[in-house]
Each structure stands twice: as structure tokens, then as C-alpha cells.
Coordinates of C-alpha atoms and ligand atoms in Angstrom, one line a residue:
M1 CA 102.8 74.6 75.8
S2 CA 100.9 77.2 77.7
I3 CA 100.9 80.8 76.5
A4 CA 102.8 81.7 79.7
D5 CA 105.5 79.2 78.8
Q6 CA 105.8 80.6 75.3
I7 CA 106.6 84.1 76.6
A8 CA 110.3 84.7 77.4
V9 CA 110.0 85.5 81.1
A10 CA 112.7 88.0 82.0
P11 CA 112.9 88.9 85.7
V12 CA 110.9 92.2 85.3
R13 CA 109.9 94.0 88.4
A14 CA 107.2 96.6 89.0
R15 CA 109.2 99.8 89.7
P16 CA 108.0 103.3 89.8
A17 CA 109.3 105.3 86.8
D18 CA 111.0 108.6 87.2
D19 CA 108.9 111.7 86.7
G20 CA 110.8 113.4 83.8
G21 CA 109.0 115.0 80.9
L22 CA 105.4 114.6 82.3
R23 CA 102.7 117.2 82.1
H24 CA 101.3 118.7 85.3
D25 CA 99.2 121.5 83.8
W26 CA 96.1 119.8 82.5
T27 CA 92.8 121.7 82.4
T28 CA 89.5 120.0 83.0
D29 CA 88.4 120.9 79.5
E30 CA 91.4 119.1 78.0
I31 CA 90.8 116.0 80.0
A32 CA 87.0 116.1 79.2
A33 CA 88.0 116.2 75.5
L34 CA 89.9 113.0 76.0
F35 CA 86.9 111.4 77.6
A36 CA 84.8 112.5 74.6
L37 CA 87.0 110.9 71.9
P38 CA 85.5 108.0 69.9
F39 CA 86.1 104.9 72.0
S40 CA 88.6 103.3 69.5
D41 CA 90.6 106.5 69.2
L42 CA 90.8 106.9 73.0
L43 CA 91.9 103.3 73.4
F44 CA 94.5 103.6 70.6
R45 CA 96.0 106.7 72.3
A46 CA 96.0 105.0 75.7
Q47 CA 97.6 101.8 74.4
T48 CA 100.2 103.8 72.6
A49 CA 101.1 105.8 75.8
H50 CA 101.1 102.5 77.7
R51 CA 103.6 100.8 75.3
R52 CA 105.9 103.8 75.4
H53 CA 106.6 103.2 79.2
F54 CA 105.5 99.6 80.0
D55 CA 105.5 96.0 78.9
A56 CA 101.9 95.9 77.8
N57 CA 101.6 92.2 78.8
R58 CA 102.5 92.5 82.4
V59 CA 100.3 93.3 85.4
Q60 CA 101.4 94.1 88.9
M61 CA 99.5 92.0 91.5
S62 CA 98.8 93.4 95.0
R63 CA 97.0 91.6 97.8
L64 CA 94.8 93.5 100.3
L65 CA 94.2 92.7 104.0
S66 CA 91.9 94.6 106.3
I67 CA 94.1 94.8 109.5
K68 CA 91.4 96.7 111.4
T69 CA 87.8 96.3 110.2
G70 CA 84.7 98.5 110.6
G71 CA 83.6 101.0 113.2
C72 CA 85.1 103.9 111.3
P73 CA 84.0 107.4 112.4
E74 CA 84.1 108.9 108.9
D75 CA 80.9 109.0 106.8
C76 CA 82.1 108.1 103.3
K77 CA 78.8 107.2 101.6
Y78 CA 80.3 104.3 99.6
C79 CA 81.9 102.5 102.5
P80 CA 80.7 99.4 104.3
Q81 CA 83.1 100.2 107.2
S82 CA 81.6 103.5 108.3
A83 CA 80.0 103.4 111.7
H84 CA 77.4 105.8 110.3
F85 CA 75.7 103.1 108.3
D86 CA 74.3 99.7 109.3
T87 CA 75.9 97.2 106.8
G88 CA 75.9 94.2 109.2
L89 CA 79.7 94.3 109.5
D90 CA 81.2 93.5 112.9
A91 CA 83.9 96.0 113.9
G92 CA 87.2 94.4 115.0
K93 CA 90.4 95.4 116.7
L94 CA 93.8 95.8 115.1
M95 CA 95.1 92.4 114.1
A96 CA 98.1 90.9 115.8
V97 CA 101.4 91.2 113.9
D98 CA 101.9 87.4 113.6
A99 CA 98.5 87.0 112.1
V100 CA 99.2 89.7 109.5
L101 CA 102.5 88.1 108.6
A102 CA 100.8 84.7 108.1
E103 CA 98.4 86.3 105.6
A104 CA 101.3 88.0 103.8
R105 CA 103.1 84.7 103.4
S106 CA 100.0 83.1 101.8
A107 CA 99.6 86.2 99.6
K108 CA 103.1 85.8 98.3
Q109 CA 102.5 82.1 97.6
G110 CA 99.5 83.2 95.6
G111 CA 101.7 85.4 93.4
A112 CA 101.2 88.8 94.9
S113 CA 104.3 91.1 94.8
R114 CA 102.8 93.8 97.0
F115 CA 100.9 93.5 100.3
C116 CA 98.5 96.3 101.1
M117 CA 97.2 96.7 104.7
G118 CA 94.1 98.8 105.3
A119 CA 92.6 100.1 108.5
A120 CA 89.2 101.6 109.0
W121 CA 90.5 104.6 110.8
R122 CA 90.1 108.4 110.4
N123 CA 93.8 108.4 111.4
P124 CA 96.1 106.1 113.2
K125 CA 96.8 106.8 116.9
D126 CA 100.5 107.1 117.8
R127 CA 100.1 104.1 120.2
D128 CA 99.2 101.9 117.2
L129 CA 102.3 102.8 115.3
D130 CA 104.7 100.3 117.0
A131 CA 102.5 97.4 115.7
I132 CA 102.2 99.0 112.3
V133 CA 105.9 99.4 112.0
A134 CA 106.4 95.7 113.0
M135 CA 104.0 94.7 110.2
V136 CA 105.9 96.8 107.6
R137 CA 109.2 95.3 108.7
G138 CA 107.9 91.8 108.8
V139 CA 106.2 91.9 105.4
K140 CA 109.3 93.5 103.8
S141 CA 111.5 90.7 105.2
L142 CA 109.3 88.3 103.2
G143 CA 110.4 90.0 100.1
M144 CA 107.2 91.8 99.3
E145 CA 106.6 95.5 98.7
T146 CA 104.5 97.1 101.4
C147 CA 101.6 99.5 101.2
M148 CA 99.4 100.9 104.1
T149 CA 96.2 102.8 104.0
L150 CA 95.4 104.1 107.5
G151 CA 93.6 107.4 106.9
M152 CA 95.0 110.8 107.6
L153 CA 98.6 111.1 108.7
T154 CA 100.6 113.8 110.4
R155 CA 104.1 114.6 109.0
G156 CA 105.6 112.9 112.1
Q157 CA 103.6 109.7 111.4
A158 CA 104.5 109.7 107.8
D159 CA 108.2 110.0 108.8
R160 CA 107.8 107.0 111.1
L161 CA 106.3 104.9 108.4
A162 CA 108.9 105.9 105.9
G163 CA 111.6 105.1 108.5
A164 CA 110.2 101.6 108.8
G165 CA 110.7 101.2 105.1
L166 CA 107.0 101.5 104.0
D167 CA 107.1 101.5 100.2
Y168 CA 103.6 103.0 99.4
Y169 CA 100.9 104.9 101.2
N170 CA 97.4 104.7 99.8
H171 CA 95.1 107.7 100.3
N172 CA 92.5 108.4 97.7
I173 CA 91.0 111.7 96.7
D174 CA 88.0 109.6 95.6
T175 CA 86.4 112.1 93.2
S176 CA 86.5 115.7 92.0
E177 CA 86.8 118.6 94.5
E178 CA 83.4 119.8 93.4
F179 CA 81.6 116.5 94.0
Y180 CA 83.5 115.5 97.1
G181 CA 81.0 117.1 99.5
E182 CA 78.2 114.9 98.2
I183 CA 80.1 111.9 99.4
I184 CA 82.0 112.7 102.6
T185 CA 81.4 115.4 105.1
T186 CA 83.7 114.4 108.0
R187 CA 86.9 115.5 106.4
T188 CA 87.8 117.8 103.5
Y189 CA 89.5 117.5 100.2
R190 CA 92.2 119.7 101.6
D191 CA 92.7 117.3 104.5
R192 CA 93.4 114.5 101.9
L193 CA 95.8 116.6 99.9
D194 CA 97.7 117.6 103.1
T195 CA 98.1 113.9 104.0
L196 CA 99.3 113.2 100.5
G197 CA 101.8 116.0 100.8
H198 CA 103.2 114.5 104.1
V199 CA 103.5 111.1 102.4
R200 CA 105.4 112.6 99.5
D201 CA 107.6 114.8 101.7
A202 CA 108.5 111.8 103.9
G203 CA 109.9 110.1 100.7
M204 CA 107.3 107.4 100.2
N205 CA 105.6 106.4 97.0
V206 CA 102.1 107.7 96.7
C207 CA 99.1 105.5 95.8
C208 CA 96.2 107.7 95.1
G209 CA 93.1 107.4 93.0
G210 CA 89.3 107.3 93.3
I211 CA 86.0 105.7 92.7
V212 CA 83.6 106.0 89.8
G213 CA 80.0 105.1 89.6
M214 CA 78.9 107.2 92.7
G215 CA 76.5 109.4 90.7
E216 CA 79.2 111.8 89.6
G217 CA 79.2 113.3 86.1
R218 CA 81.9 112.8 83.5
R219 CA 83.2 116.3 84.3
D220 CA 83.8 115.1 87.9
R221 CA 85.7 112.0 86.6
A222 CA 87.8 114.4 84.5
G223 CA 88.3 116.7 87.5
M224 CA 89.5 113.9 89.7
L225 CA 92.1 112.9 87.0
K226 CA 93.1 116.5 86.7
T227 CA 93.8 116.8 90.4
L228 CA 95.9 113.6 90.3
A229 CA 97.8 114.5 87.1
N230 CA 98.6 118.0 88.3
M231 CA 100.2 117.0 91.5
P232 CA 103.8 118.1 91.6
K233 CA 104.7 114.4 91.1
H234 CA 102.3 111.9 89.7
P235 CA 101.2 109.2 92.1
E236 CA 103.2 106.1 91.4
S237 CA 100.0 104.0 91.7
V238 CA 96.6 105.2 90.6
P239 CA 93.8 102.9 91.8
I240 CA 90.6 103.3 89.8
N241 CA 87.7 101.7 91.7
M242 CA 84.3 100.9 90.3
L243 CA 81.8 101.5 93.2
V244 CA 81.0 98.2 94.9
Q245 CA 77.5 98.8 96.1
V246 CA 77.0 97.5 99.6
E247 CA 73.6 97.1 101.2
G248 CA 73.1 99.6 104.0
T249 CA 75.4 102.3 102.5
P250 CA 73.7 105.4 101.1
L251 CA 75.1 104.6 97.6
A252 CA 73.5 101.2 97.5
G253 CA 70.9 101.1 94.7
S254 CA 72.6 103.9 92.7
A255 CA 72.3 103.7 88.9
A256 CA 75.1 101.4 87.7
L257 CA 77.7 103.2 85.5
D258 CA 78.2 102.0 81.9
V259 CA 81.3 99.8 82.1
L260 CA 82.6 101.4 78.9
E261 CA 82.7 104.7 80.8
F262 CA 84.8 102.9 83.4
V263 CA 87.2 101.7 80.6
R264 CA 87.3 105.3 79.4
T265 CA 88.3 106.5 82.9
I266 CA 91.2 104.0 82.9
A267 CA 92.3 105.1 79.4
V268 CA 92.3 108.8 80.3
A269 CA 94.2 108.0 83.5
R270 CA 96.8 106.2 81.4
I271 CA 97.2 109.1 78.9
V272 CA 97.5 111.8 81.6
M273 CA 99.8 109.8 83.9
P274 CA 101.6 107.6 81.4
K275 CA 104.4 106.4 83.8
S276 CA 102.1 105.5 86.7
F277 CA 100.8 102.1 87.5
V278 CA 97.0 102.3 86.9
R279 CA 95.2 99.8 89.0
L280 CA 91.9 98.2 87.9
S281 CA 90.9 98.1 91.5
A282 CA 87.5 97.4 93.2
G283 CA 84.6 96.2 91.1
R284 CA 86.4 93.4 89.2
E285 CA 84.2 90.6 90.6
A286 CA 81.1 92.0 89.0
M287 CA 82.9 92.7 85.7
S288 CA 83.0 90.4 82.7
D289 CA 86.3 89.0 81.5
E290 CA 85.8 91.0 78.3
A291 CA 85.4 94.3 80.3
Q292 CA 88.6 93.5 82.2
A293 CA 90.4 92.8 79.0
L294 CA 89.3 96.2 77.7
C295 CA 90.7 97.8 80.9
F296 CA 94.1 96.2 80.3
L297 CA 93.9 97.4 76.7
A298 CA 93.2 100.8 78.0
G299 CA 96.4 100.7 80.0
A300 CA 95.5 99.2 83.4
N301 CA 98.6 97.3 84.6
S302 CA 97.8 96.5 88.2
V303 CA 95.1 94.5 90.0
F304 CA 94.2 93.3 93.5
C305 CA 94.4 89.5 93.6
G306 CA 92.9 87.1 96.1
E307 CA 89.2 86.4 96.7
K308 CA 88.7 89.4 99.1
L309 CA 89.4 93.1 98.9
L310 CA 88.9 94.6 102.4
T311 CA 85.4 93.4 103.2
T312 CA 83.9 92.6 99.8
G313 CA 84.6 90.0 97.2
N314 CA 87.2 89.8 94.4
P315 CA 87.6 87.2 91.6
E316 CA 88.8 83.8 92.8
A317 CA 92.4 82.9 91.8
D318 CA 91.2 80.3 89.3
R319 CA 89.2 82.8 87.4
D320 CA 92.1 85.3 87.4
N321 CA 94.6 82.7 86.3
A322 CA 92.4 81.5 83.5
L323 CA 91.8 85.1 82.3
F324 CA 95.5 86.0 82.4
E325 CA 96.3 82.8 80.5
R326 CA 93.7 83.6 77.9
L327 CA 95.1 87.2 77.6
G328 CA 98.8 86.1 77.7
V329 CA 99.3 88.4 80.7
E330 CA 102.2 87.8 83.1
P331 CA 102.6 89.1 86.7
Y332 CA 105.5 91.3 87.6
E333 CA 107.9 89.6 90.0
A334 CA 108.2 90.3 93.7
P335 CA 111.3 92.2 94.8
S336 CA 114.1 90.1 96.3
P337 CA 114.0 89.6 100.1
E338 CA 116.2 92.2 102.0
Ligands
SAM401 N1 90.3 104.5 106.0 C1 91.3 104.7 105.1 C2 90.9 105.7 104.1 O1 89.8 105.9 103.8 O2 91.9 106.3 103.5 C3 91.7 103.4 104.4 C4 90.7 102.4 104.0 S1 89.5 102.9 102.7 C5 88.4 101.5 102.7 C6 90.4 102.9 101.2 C7 89.7 103.2 99.9 O3 88.8 102.2 99.5 C8 88.7 104.4 100.0 O4 89.4 105.6 99.8 C9 87.9 104.2 98.7 O5 88.4 104.8 97.6 C10 87.9 102.6 98.6 N2 86.6 102.1 98.8 C11 86.0 101.9 100.0 N3 84.8 101.4 99.8 C12 84.6 101.2 98.5 C13 83.5 100.7 97.7 N4 82.4 100.2 98.3 N5 83.7 100.6 96.4 C14 84.8 101.0 95.8 N6 85.9 101.5 96.5 C15 85.7 101.6 97.8
DTB402 C1 91.8 101.3 96.8 O1 91.8 102.3 96.0 N1 90.9 100.3 96.8 C2 91.1 99.4 97.8 C3 92.4 99.9 98.4 N2 92.6 101.1 97.8 C4 92.5 100.0 99.9 C5 90.0 99.2 98.7 C6 88.7 98.7 98.0 C7 87.7 98.5 99.0 C8 86.4 97.9 98.4 C9 85.4 97.7 99.5 C10 85.7 96.7 100.5 O2 86.2 95.6 100.2 O3 85.5 97.0 101.7
SF4_403 FE1 86.6 105.0 107.1 FE2 88.2 104.8 105.0 FE3 85.7 103.7 104.9 FE4 85.9 106.3 104.8 S1 86.7 104.9 103.3 S2 84.5 105.2 106.1 S3 87.7 106.6 106.1 S4 87.4 103.1 106.2

């Protein structure tokens, strides 16, 4: 009998927890002190926090689709989709609604419970919103949770997306406020926080995290987690991305970050935002199975599944299935169709 069969599989769903009793007053020094703990002590604290709020053997699986690829006017130094850098990527138009729904159906068959649609935009144009709303409604009718990441939003646009039933909006702060200007010059940290405020005020769940391995220091990683944890409400989803270095971007060729420092970042995120889903996000393809296992031990409980992220690779389903089987990890179920 497989390990999966031996586990009593109750219909457990990934649901955002309520925000009661959480801290929102972290200092950078306090968070830096967590980073500085001996590795085993840090992992023990993170695993203890994790078990207080979650089934430690379940992982939420999201599938990404790039619904509008490349040609982005922003200059994010890590991003293969920025029009400022030559990465050999062909820019495309917004996908047709039917084509997006076909991808969502196949993602559901592959075990994903959430479908995340990303567009290489600075912000959506109002004329695009009818198609976006149709995508949200269509994916929800398949019985999947929906997430969009479309760049900056006005309050009115956030209200329209919330009205369509969008479950999550992803918008990352990416790094600390202090390091941000080294990475992006075409929009400010404040712009990002404003969009996140609109998403929250419109009543949607917030998916917000960042990238490590961009040449930032440990204090920047602590500062990023401080910004996230001190939001009036913790983001329900916190993606922690390891930089995927893409040829042609200014960050290609950067010194690789020690993967144990990445694990520490996950562990500290788990401790300071104990009820949030912490996603082991970009960078898994280049990570060993052992490094990923440490990330789960550190409290990561969400991943992107499927062989592609937006434009770069992700582990094949066979590799993920084998890893989950070896670890005795089960996916959360998709919500019921409406
Ligand atoms: N244009 C929208 C925006 O920036 O909000 C949505 C798409 S954008 C590609 C979503 C996120 O992907 C970015 O905020 C960044 O955190 C992450 N990302 C992009 N390129 C990456 C890379 N090379 N490695 C790791 N994460 C990356
Ligand atoms: C997030 O934090 N990571 C995802 C999702 N949110 C949209 C994107 C990762 C992109 C990695 C580079 C690429 O595939 O283009
Ligand atoms: Fe554009 Fe988003 Fe890439 Fe920045 S991260 S260049 S905003 S697609």
C-alpha cells in the first residue's frame, strides 16, 4: 500500500485562517534575531508554529498560467518579461477566454486546487477587464480557487475583480523597502502597498511575498518579512521565490544564495505569519528534493505544480509526485464547484 493510501484522507481544504491573536509589531532586529538562530532551533520553532495551525503533511497546489506574456514596460531586474531587457521572449497578446479555461481544466486534472493567472502588465486597462472577469467566472465554475496577478490596480478595478468572485490577488513587495530601488525604478514600494490596500479593501484575499537571492542582505530579507507581517492583516498567501536567473536580465550571473538561507527565510516567514500559507514558489526546479523537504519542514505548505511557472520551468509532475510520496505529503482538495 502506498504511503498516500495509508493516510486517512479527510476532505481537508486550504482555507485562509482568521487573523485573531497575531503580531503586527515586529521590528527588523527581532526578525533578524530569528534568522540568526542555530538552524535546528529555527526549524524547530517554525515546525512548532506550523503544527499549531496546519496539518503539517498537507500542501496546497496552485497552477500558474501566463495569460499575457512579455513586453512589460516595468524594469524589474529579475524579470524575463520586461521590455527593457533582451531575454529572447516573444511578447504576446491577452489569451482568449476559452484557451485559458482549457488550461484550467487540465490543471485541475493534474491536482491543482487554485489557478493563478498572470499578465505582464504595469496595470490592466479597463478595456481588458471584461475578458479578465470572464476568466475568473469560468475558472470558478470548474470548482477551482482563482488568483490573478495583473500589476497595479485602482480601487475601482479591485472592486470589479472582487465582484467577479476573484479569491486571491497576487502582488509582491519583492524585497525590503531599502533594497527595492536597486531592483525596480519604474514604480515605487508605496505604489505596491497602495495596490495591496485596494485589494484588501475590496475584500479579496491577499497573496504577497517576494524574491530572495537578488544580492540583498539578510537584513533586507528580514525587512521584507517585517513589512509583510506588520500589514494590518497578514497576507493569506506568502510566496517566497528563489530568484530564477534568466539570461539577458541584469540579475543573470548573480552569486547564488545558499539554499539553507532560503530555508531560513521560509522558516522565519512561518514564525512571523503562522496562519498564512507560505508558498515555496519559483526556484524549485533547480532545488534538490532534500532542499525542498527542508522547506516543508520549515513550514512551507504551498507550491506551484505543473512543468511551467509563467515563462520558466518548474518540476515535472512525475518528480513532484515521487517527492510527495517519499515525504508522505498530500495535496489539499479543490473547493466544490459553485
Ligand atoms: N506584472 C505583475 C507584477 O509584477 O505584479 C504580475 C506578474 S510578475 C511576473 C509576478 C511576480 O513573479 C513578481 O512580482 C516576482 O516576485 C516574481 N518573479 C518574476 N520573475 C522572477 C524570477 N526570475 N525569479 C523569481 N521570481 C520572479
Ligand atoms: C509569485 O510570487 N511567483 C510566481 C507568481 N507569484 C506569479 C511567478 C514566478 C515567476 C518566475 C519567472 C517566470 O516563470 O517567468
Ligand atoms: Fe512586468 Fe511583473 Fe515582470 Fe515587473 S515582474 S517586469 S511588472 S511582468
